Coordinates of C-alpha atoms in Angstrom, one line a residue:
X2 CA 12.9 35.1 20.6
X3 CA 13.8 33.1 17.4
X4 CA 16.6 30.9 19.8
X5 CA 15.4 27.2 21.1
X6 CA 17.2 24.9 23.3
X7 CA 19.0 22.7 21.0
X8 CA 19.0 21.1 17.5
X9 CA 19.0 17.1 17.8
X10 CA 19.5 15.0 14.5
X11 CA 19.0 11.3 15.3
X12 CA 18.6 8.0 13.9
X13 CA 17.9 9.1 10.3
X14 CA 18.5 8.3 7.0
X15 CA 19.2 11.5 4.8
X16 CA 20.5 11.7 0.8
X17 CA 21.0 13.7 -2.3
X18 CA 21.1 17.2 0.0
X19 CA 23.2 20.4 -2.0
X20 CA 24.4 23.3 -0.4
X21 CA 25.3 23.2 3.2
X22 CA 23.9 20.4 5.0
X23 CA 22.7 22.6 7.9
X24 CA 23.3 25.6 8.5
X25 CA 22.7 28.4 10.5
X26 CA 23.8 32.0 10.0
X27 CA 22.9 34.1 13.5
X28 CA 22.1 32.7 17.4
X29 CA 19.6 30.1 16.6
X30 CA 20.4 27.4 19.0
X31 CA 23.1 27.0 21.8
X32 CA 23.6 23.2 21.1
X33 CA 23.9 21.0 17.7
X34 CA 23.5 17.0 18.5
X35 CA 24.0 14.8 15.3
X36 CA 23.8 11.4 16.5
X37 CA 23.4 7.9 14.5
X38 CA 23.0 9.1 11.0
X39 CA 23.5 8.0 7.8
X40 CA 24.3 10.4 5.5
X41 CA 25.1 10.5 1.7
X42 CA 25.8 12.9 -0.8
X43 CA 25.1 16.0 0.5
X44 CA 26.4 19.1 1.2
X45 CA 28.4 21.4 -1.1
X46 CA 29.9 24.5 -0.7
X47 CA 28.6 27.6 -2.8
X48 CA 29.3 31.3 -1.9
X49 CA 28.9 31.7 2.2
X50 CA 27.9 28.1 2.7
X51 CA 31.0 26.9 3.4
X52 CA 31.3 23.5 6.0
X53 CA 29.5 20.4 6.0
X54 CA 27.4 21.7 8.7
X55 CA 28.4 25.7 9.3
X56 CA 27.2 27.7 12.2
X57 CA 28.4 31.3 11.7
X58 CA 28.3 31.9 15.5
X59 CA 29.8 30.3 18.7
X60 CA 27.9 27.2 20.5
X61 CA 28.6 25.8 23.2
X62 CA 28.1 22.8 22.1
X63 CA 28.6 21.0 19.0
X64 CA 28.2 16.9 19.1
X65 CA 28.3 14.3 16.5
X66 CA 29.0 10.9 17.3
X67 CA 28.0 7.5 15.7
X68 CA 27.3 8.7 12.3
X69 CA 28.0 6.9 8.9
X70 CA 28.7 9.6 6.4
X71 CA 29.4 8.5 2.6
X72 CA 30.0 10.3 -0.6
X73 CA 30.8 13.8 0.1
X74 CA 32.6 14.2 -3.3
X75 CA 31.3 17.3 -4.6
X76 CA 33.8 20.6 -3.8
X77 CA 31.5 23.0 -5.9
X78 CA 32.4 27.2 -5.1
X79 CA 35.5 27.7 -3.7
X80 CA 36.6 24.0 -3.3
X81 CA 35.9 24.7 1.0
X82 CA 33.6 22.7 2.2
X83 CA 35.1 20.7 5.4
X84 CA 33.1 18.5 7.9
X85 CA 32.2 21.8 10.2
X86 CA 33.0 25.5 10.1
X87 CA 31.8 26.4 13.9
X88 CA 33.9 27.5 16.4
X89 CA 31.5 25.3 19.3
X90 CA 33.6 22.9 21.4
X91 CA 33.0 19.5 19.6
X92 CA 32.6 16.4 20.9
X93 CA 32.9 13.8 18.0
X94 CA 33.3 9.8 18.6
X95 CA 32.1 6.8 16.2
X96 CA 32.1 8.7 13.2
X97 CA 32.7 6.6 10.2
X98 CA 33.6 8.4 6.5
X99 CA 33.5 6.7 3.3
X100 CA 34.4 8.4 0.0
X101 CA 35.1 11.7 1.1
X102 CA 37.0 14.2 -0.7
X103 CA 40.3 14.8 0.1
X104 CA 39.9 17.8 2.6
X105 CA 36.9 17.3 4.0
X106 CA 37.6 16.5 7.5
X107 CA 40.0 18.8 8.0
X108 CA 43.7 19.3 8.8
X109 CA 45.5 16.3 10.9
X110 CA 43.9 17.7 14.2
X111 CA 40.3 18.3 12.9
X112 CA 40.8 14.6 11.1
X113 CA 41.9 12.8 14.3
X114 CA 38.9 14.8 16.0
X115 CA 36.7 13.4 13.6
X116 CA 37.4 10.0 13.6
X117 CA 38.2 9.2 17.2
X118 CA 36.3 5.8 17.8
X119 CA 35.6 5.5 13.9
X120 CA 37.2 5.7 10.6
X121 CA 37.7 6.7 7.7
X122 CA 37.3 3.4 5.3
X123 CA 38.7 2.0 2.5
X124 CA 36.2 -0.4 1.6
X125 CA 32.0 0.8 0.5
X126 CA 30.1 0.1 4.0
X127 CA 27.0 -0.1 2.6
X128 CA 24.9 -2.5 0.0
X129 CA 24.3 0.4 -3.0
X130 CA 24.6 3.8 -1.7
X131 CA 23.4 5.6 -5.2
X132 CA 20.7 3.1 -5.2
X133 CA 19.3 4.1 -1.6
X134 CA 20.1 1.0 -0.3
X135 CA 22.0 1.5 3.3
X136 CA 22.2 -1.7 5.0
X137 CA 25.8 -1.9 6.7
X138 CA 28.0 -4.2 4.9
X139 CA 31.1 -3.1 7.0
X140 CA 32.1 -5.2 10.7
X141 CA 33.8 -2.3 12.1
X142 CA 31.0 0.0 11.5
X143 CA 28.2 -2.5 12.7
X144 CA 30.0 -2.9 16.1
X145 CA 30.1 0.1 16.5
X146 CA 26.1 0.6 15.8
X147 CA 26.8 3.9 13.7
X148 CA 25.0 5.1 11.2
X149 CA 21.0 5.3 11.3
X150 CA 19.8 2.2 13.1
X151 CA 17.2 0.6 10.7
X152 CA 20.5 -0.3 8.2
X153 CA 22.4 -2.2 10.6
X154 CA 19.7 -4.9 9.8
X155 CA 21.4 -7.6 7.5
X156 CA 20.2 -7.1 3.8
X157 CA 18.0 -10.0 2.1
X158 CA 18.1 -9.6 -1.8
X159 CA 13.9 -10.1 -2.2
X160 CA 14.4 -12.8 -5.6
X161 CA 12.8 -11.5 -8.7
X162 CA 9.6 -13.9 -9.2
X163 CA 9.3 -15.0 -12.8
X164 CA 6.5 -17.8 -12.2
X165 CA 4.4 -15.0 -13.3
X166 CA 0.8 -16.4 -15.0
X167 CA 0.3 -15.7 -18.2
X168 CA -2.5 -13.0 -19.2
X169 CA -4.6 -14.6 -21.7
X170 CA -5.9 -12.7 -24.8
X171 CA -7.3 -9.6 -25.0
X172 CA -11.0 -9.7 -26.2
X173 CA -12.7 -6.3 -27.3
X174 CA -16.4 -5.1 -27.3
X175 CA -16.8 -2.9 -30.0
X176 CA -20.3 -1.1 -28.8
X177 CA -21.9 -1.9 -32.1
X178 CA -24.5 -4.6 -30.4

């Protein structure tokens, strides 16, 4: 059989991902666990890949809690691409969103779904998102310890070292002795 158990994203860092974040098209797995994540720019919708993360059928069940999710901005195809097409129960709680469309979680119920326990902020969470750096800027979202755990560490600026020792001239052997 093709099927496993279940599908467990945890504590990772992931970027810069097109198309449908995950996705599954037939039976695969019974169970989907995204758990302390932090997740940026990814996943647009183009033809069939329509959701965030889209599971074409039923789970039973479908949980995502404690995850930091920024810049989902991108409403390529058909302008569909919301937080989840699956018709598994879900079970959602910490989930913070920053800078995402307008649309993406949802209607009101998927929204309030979404964001029970978390947010959606106003404010960047993070140091410099399109530079890759993740560390958790944000009170609410550090108390909550969402996101992927290695950027809830405070973020030291390493200073540029300019004492740098001078090279002295360049000498040449030309082969000729």
């Amino acid at each position: 059989s093709s099927a496993f158990g279940y599908l467990l994203i945890e504590n990772s860092t992931i970027q810069n991902v097109g198309n449908a974040f995950l996705r599954f098209a037939a039976g695969v797995t019974p169970s989907i666990i995204v758990r302390n994540n932090t997740i940026y720019n990814c996943g647009y919708a183009s033809g069939h890949n329509l959701g965030f993360i889209s599971v074409a059928e039923e789970l039973e069940t479908f949980t995502m809690e404690s995850n930091l999710i920024i810049g989902i901005t991108d409403v390529s195809g058909e302008g569909k691409n919301p937080l989840f097409m699956t018709k598994a129960a879900k079970t959602m709680n910490k989930n913070f969103f920053y800078d995402c469309y307008d649309g993406f979680l949802g209607d009101e119920t998927a929204a309030a779904l979404a964001t029970a326990g978390g947010a959606v902020l106003k404010e960047n969470p993070v140091v410099d998102a399109v530079g890759g750096v993740f560390n958790v800027t944000d009170a609410e979202v550090k108390a909550a310890g969402a996101g992927d755990p290695r950027w809830l560490a405070t973020y030291v600026e390493v200073p540029e070292d300019l004492t740098q020792t001078v090279t002295p001239t360049v000498t040449t052997w030309d082969l000729t002795d």
